[in-house]
Amino acid sequence: DAGDRDSQYRGVPDAAAAIKKLEALGSLVREPLQDVGEGIRVAAVEDPFGNTFGVIENPHFSIDKVR
């Protein structure tokens, strides 16, 4: 059941570049790159092993601010 699945998103500095690299490595785009507001962009892929995960580019996030 799809409702029982967890979603993981990996933060990346450039979502378009990350998706391009993941596709080159054999992943299939399941949710195309989209802007969800305020410059935040997300997409989801399925890797060659059947795992689905997303990437998120958030220009407002700084790892230094959460350490």
Tab-separated table of N, CA, C and O in Angstrom:
chain	number	residue	atom	x	y	z
A	1	ASP	N	0.837	-1.179	0.000
A	1	ASP	CA	0.000	0.000	0.000
A	1	ASP	C	0.882	1.242	0.000
A	1	ASP	O	1.747	1.397	0.855
A	2	ALA	N	0.668	2.146	-0.936
A	2	ALA	CA	1.504	3.348	-1.064
A	2	ALA	C	1.425	4.227	0.174
A	2	ALA	O	2.374	4.937	0.491
A	3	GLY	N	0.342	4.183	0.920
A	3	GLY	CA	0.209	4.992	2.111
A	3	GLY	C	1.114	4.562	3.251
A	3	GLY	O	1.321	5.297	4.199
A	4	ASP	N	1.662	3.353	3.152
A	4	ASP	CA	2.541	2.834	4.191
A	4	ASP	C	4.014	3.146	3.946
A	4	ASP	O	4.856	2.794	4.746
A	5	ARG	N	4.330	3.796	2.864
A	5	ARG	CA	5.725	4.058	2.508
A	5	ARG	C	6.226	5.357	3.107
A	5	ARG	O	5.490	6.317	3.240
A	6	ASP	N	7.502	5.353	3.447
A	6	ASP	CA	8.158	6.573	3.910
A	6	ASP	C	8.770	7.275	2.708
A	6	ASP	O	9.187	6.627	1.753
A	7	SER	N	8.847	8.588	2.773
A	7	SER	CA	9.501	9.359	1.728
A	7	SER	C	10.780	9.955	2.283
A	7	SER	O	10.787	10.522	3.367
A	8	GLN	N	11.840	9.810	1.526
A	8	GLN	CA	13.118	10.401	1.899
A	8	GLN	C	13.496	11.433	0.852
A	8	GLN	O	13.340	11.187	-0.341
A	9	TYR	N	14.000	12.551	1.312
A	9	TYR	CA	14.514	13.581	0.418
A	9	TYR	C	15.939	13.894	0.823
A	9	TYR	O	16.225	14.054	2.006
A	10	ARG	N	16.808	13.984	-0.147
A	10	ARG	CA	18.202	14.347	0.082
A	10	ARG	C	18.413	15.782	-0.374
A	10	ARG	O	18.056	16.141	-1.494
A	11	GLY	N	18.982	16.588	0.496
A	11	GLY	CA	19.268	17.970	0.143
A	11	GLY	C	20.434	18.053	-0.822
A	11	GLY	O	21.455	17.395	-0.627
A	12	VAL	N	20.255	18.828	-1.883
A	12	VAL	CA	21.296	19.019	-2.897
A	12	VAL	C	21.389	20.503	-3.244
A	12	VAL	O	20.397	21.229	-3.144
A	13	PRO	N	22.564	20.964	-3.660
A	13	PRO	CA	22.687	22.375	-4.020
A	13	PRO	C	22.047	22.719	-5.367
A	13	PRO	O	21.655	23.855	-5.607
A	14	ASP	N	21.927	21.716	-6.273
A	14	ASP	CA	21.379	21.945	-7.608
A	14	ASP	C	20.544	20.719	-7.990
A	14	ASP	O	21.094	19.691	-8.404
A	15	ALA	N	19.232	20.817	-7.835
A	15	ALA	CA	18.353	19.677	-8.076
A	15	ALA	C	18.386	19.217	-9.530
A	15	ALA	O	18.376	18.015	-9.799
A	16	ALA	N	18.443	20.142	-10.474
A	16	ALA	CA	18.464	19.760	-11.889
A	16	ALA	C	19.716	18.937	-12.198
A	16	ALA	O	19.641	17.910	-12.889
A	17	ALA	N	20.867	19.357	-11.683
A	17	ALA	CA	22.111	18.620	-11.903
A	17	ALA	C	22.062	17.255	-11.232
A	17	ALA	O	22.539	16.259	-11.790
A	18	ALA	N	21.479	17.188	-10.035
A	18	ALA	CA	21.376	15.915	-9.319
A	18	ALA	C	20.499	14.923	-10.083
A	18	ALA	O	20.868	13.748	-10.225
A	19	ILE	N	19.367	15.388	-10.599
A	19	ILE	CA	18.481	14.512	-11.366
A	19	ILE	C	19.179	14.033	-12.635
A	19	ILE	O	19.096	12.850	-12.991
A	20	LYS	N	19.868	14.924	-13.303
A	20	LYS	CA	20.594	14.550	-14.522
A	20	LYS	C	21.617	13.450	-14.215
A	20	LYS	O	21.722	12.468	-14.947
A	21	LYS	N	22.364	13.597	-13.121
A	21	LYS	CA	23.365	12.596	-12.748
A	21	LYS	C	22.693	11.270	-12.371
A	21	LYS	O	23.152	10.196	-12.771
A	22	LEU	N	21.595	11.345	-11.603
A	22	LEU	CA	20.894	10.124	-11.225
A	22	LEU	C	20.345	9.390	-12.448
A	22	LEU	O	20.398	8.154	-12.511
A	23	GLU	N	19.833	10.127	-13.419
A	23	GLU	CA	19.359	9.505	-14.661
A	23	GLU	C	20.512	8.822	-15.394
A	23	GLU	O	20.363	7.708	-15.901
A	24	ALA	N	21.667	9.477	-15.434
A	24	ALA	CA	22.837	8.898	-16.108
A	24	ALA	C	23.287	7.610	-15.423
A	24	ALA	O	23.864	6.728	-16.068
A	25	LEU	N	23.004	7.503	-14.129
A	25	LEU	CA	23.368	6.305	-13.373
A	25	LEU	C	22.274	5.232	-13.402
A	25	LEU	O	22.378	4.213	-12.726
A	26	GLY	N	21.212	5.475	-14.182
A	26	GLY	CA	20.180	4.456	-14.367
A	26	GLY	C	18.880	4.664	-13.618
A	26	GLY	O	18.000	3.814	-13.674
A	27	SER	N	18.722	5.781	-12.937
A	27	SER	CA	17.472	6.052	-12.220
A	27	SER	C	16.404	6.544	-13.184
A	27	SER	O	16.708	7.147	-14.213
A	28	LEU	N	15.150	6.293	-12.832
A	28	LEU	CA	14.008	6.766	-13.607
A	28	LEU	C	13.317	7.882	-12.839
A	28	LEU	O	13.076	7.752	-11.631
A	29	VAL	N	12.994	8.960	-13.530
A	29	VAL	CA	12.293	10.067	-12.884
A	29	VAL	C	10.848	9.649	-12.644
A	29	VAL	O	10.146	9.264	-13.566
A	30	ARG	N	10.415	9.704	-11.399
A	30	ARG	CA	9.035	9.370	-11.024
A	30	ARG	C	8.199	10.628	-10.804
A	30	ARG	O	6.992	10.616	-11.045
A	31	GLU	N	8.814	11.682	-10.314
A	31	GLU	CA	8.149	12.981	-10.165
A	31	GLU	C	9.113	14.020	-10.717
A	31	GLU	O	10.185	14.228	-10.156
A	32	PRO	N	8.772	14.656	-11.831
A	32	PRO	CA	9.688	15.614	-12.442
A	32	PRO	C	9.978	16.805	-11.536
A	32	PRO	O	9.193	17.117	-10.632
A	33	LEU	N	11.077	17.440	-11.803
A	33	LEU	CA	11.509	18.607	-11.037
A	33	LEU	C	10.434	19.689	-11.087
A	33	LEU	O	9.913	20.012	-12.152
A	34	GLN	N	10.094	20.202	-9.913
A	34	GLN	CA	9.101	21.270	-9.852
A	34	GLN	C	9.457	22.253	-8.749
A	34	GLN	O	10.055	21.898	-7.744
A	35	ASP	N	9.100	23.491	-8.984
A	35	ASP	CA	9.280	24.551	-7.994
A	35	ASP	C	8.041	24.539	-7.114
A	35	ASP	O	6.929	24.660	-7.598
A	36	VAL	N	8.255	24.374	-5.807
A	36	VAL	CA	7.123	24.315	-4.883
A	36	VAL	C	6.943	25.622	-4.108
A	36	VAL	O	6.198	25.682	-3.147
A	37	GLY	N	7.647	26.637	-4.549
A	37	GLY	CA	7.514	27.960	-3.939
A	37	GLY	C	8.788	28.422	-3.274
A	37	GLY	O	9.576	27.630	-2.781
A	38	GLU	N	8.996	29.711	-3.303
A	38	GLU	CA	10.140	30.365	-2.670
A	38	GLU	C	11.485	29.811	-3.130
A	38	GLU	O	12.450	29.773	-2.372
A	39	GLY	N	11.533	29.345	-4.378
A	39	GLY	CA	12.787	28.838	-4.937
A	39	GLY	C	13.138	27.421	-4.536
A	39	GLY	O	14.195	26.916	-4.899
A	40	ILE	N	12.257	26.761	-3.795
A	40	ILE	CA	12.493	25.377	-3.380
A	40	ILE	C	12.053	24.451	-4.502
A	40	ILE	O	10.930	24.556	-5.000
A	41	ARG	N	12.965	23.555	-4.915
A	41	ARG	CA	12.673	22.641	-6.022
A	41	ARG	C	12.827	21.199	-5.562
A	41	ARG	O	13.763	20.878	-4.827
A	42	VAL	N	11.900	20.345	-5.984
A	42	VAL	CA	11.910	18.942	-5.593
A	42	VAL	C	11.665	18.048	-6.808
A	42	VAL	O	11.069	18.476	-7.800
A	43	ALA	N	12.119	16.806	-6.697
A	43	ALA	CA	11.870	15.782	-7.708
A	43	ALA	C	12.048	14.437	-7.023
A	43	ALA	O	12.629	14.351	-5.936
A	44	ALA	N	11.546	13.370	-7.659
A	44	ALA	CA	11.715	12.027	-7.114
A	44	ALA	C	12.135	11.075	-8.224
A	44	ALA	O	11.717	11.220	-9.378
A	45	VAL	N	12.973	10.115	-7.853
A	45	VAL	CA	13.464	9.116	-8.793
A	45	VAL	C	13.312	7.720	-8.201
A	45	VAL	O	13.147	7.552	-6.993
A	46	GLU	N	13.392	6.735	-9.079
A	46	GLU	CA	13.490	5.339	-8.669
A	46	GLU	C	14.847	4.844	-9.151
A	46	GLU	O	15.153	4.934	-10.347
A	47	ASP	N	15.658	4.357	-8.230
A	47	ASP	CA	16.992	3.901	-8.617
A	47	ASP	C	16.914	2.520	-9.274
A	47	ASP	O	15.845	1.898	-9.302
A	48	PRO	N	18.011	2.037	-9.857
A	48	PRO	CA	17.996	0.746	-10.557
A	48	PRO	C	17.612	-0.447	-9.671
A	48	PRO	O	17.291	-1.513	-10.177
A	49	PHE	N	17.622	-0.271	-8.359
A	49	PHE	CA	17.281	-1.348	-7.438
A	49	PHE	C	15.833	-1.266	-6.949
A	49	PHE	O	15.411	-2.036	-6.101
A	50	GLY	N	15.071	-0.281	-7.457
A	50	GLY	CA	13.666	-0.152	-7.112
A	50	GLY	C	13.367	0.763	-5.939
A	50	GLY	O	12.224	0.871	-5.515
A	51	ASN	N	14.389	1.419	-5.412
A	51	ASN	CA	14.190	2.354	-4.298
A	51	ASN	C	13.773	3.718	-4.827
A	51	ASN	O	14.377	4.221	-5.770
A	52	THR	N	12.768	4.305	-4.225
A	52	THR	CA	12.311	5.627	-4.632
A	52	THR	C	12.702	6.640	-3.565
A	52	THR	O	12.543	6.385	-2.375
A	53	PHE	N	13.255	7.759	-4.013
A	53	PHE	CA	13.622	8.838	-3.097
A	53	PHE	C	13.594	10.151	-3.843
A	53	PHE	O	13.554	10.185	-5.071
A	54	GLY	N	13.604	11.227	-3.101
A	54	GLY	CA	13.544	12.546	-3.713
A	54	GLY	C	14.793	13.359	-3.448
A	54	GLY	O	15.606	13.027	-2.587
A	55	VAL	N	14.923	14.411	-4.218
A	55	VAL	CA	15.961	15.411	-3.978
A	55	VAL	C	15.253	16.740	-3.749
A	55	VAL	O	14.185	16.989	-4.297
A	56	ILE	N	15.859	17.559	-2.908
A	56	ILE	CA	15.293	18.872	-2.614
A	56	ILE	C	16.404	19.912	-2.624
A	56	ILE	O	17.460	19.700	-2.035
A	57	GLU	N	16.151	20.976	-3.335
A	57	GLU	CA	17.050	22.127	-3.389
A	57	GLU	C	16.340	23.267	-2.668
A	57	GLU	O	15.265	23.694	-3.088
A	58	ASN	N	16.917	23.696	-1.559
A	58	ASN	CA	16.306	24.753	-0.760
A	58	ASN	C	17.328	25.868	-0.568
A	58	ASN	O	18.230	25.745	0.255
A	59	PRO	N	17.186	26.974	-1.315
A	59	PRO	CA	18.161	28.056	-1.215
A	59	PRO	C	18.155	28.761	0.143
A	59	PRO	O	19.068	29.513	0.450
A	60	HIS	N	17.152	28.487	0.973
A	60	HIS	CA	17.054	29.126	2.286
A	60	HIS	C	17.700	28.303	3.397
A	60	HIS	O	17.825	28.778	4.518
A	61	PHE	N	18.095	27.070	3.087
A	61	PHE	CA	18.660	26.176	4.094
A	61	PHE	C	20.171	26.313	4.149
A	61	PHE	O	20.848	26.361	3.134
A	62	SER	N	20.697	26.342	5.355
A	62	SER	CA	22.146	26.380	5.565
A	62	SER	C	22.491	25.366	6.646
A	62	SER	O	21.994	25.480	7.766
A	63	ILE	N	23.326	24.385	6.306
A	63	ILE	CA	23.731	23.385	7.293
A	63	ILE	C	24.416	24.023	8.486
A	63	ILE	O	24.280	23.559	9.620
A	64	ASP	N	25.102	25.114	8.256
A	64	ASP	CA	25.799	25.802	9.356
A	64	ASP	C	24.824	26.346	10.399
A	64	ASP	O	25.179	26.473	11.567
A	65	LYS	N	23.616	26.666	9.992
A	65	LYS	CA	22.623	27.220	10.912
A	65	LYS	C	21.970	26.161	11.803
A	65	LYS	O	21.338	26.497	12.787
A	66	VAL	N	22.123	24.886	11.448
A	66	VAL	CA	21.486	23.833	12.237
A	66	VAL	C	22.480	23.001	13.035
A	66	VAL	O	22.108	22.062	13.702
A	67	ARG	N	23.726	23.328	12.961
A	67	ARG	CA	24.740	22.575	13.709
A	67	ARG	C	24.851	23.078	15.108
A	67	ARG	O	24.632	24.126	15.476
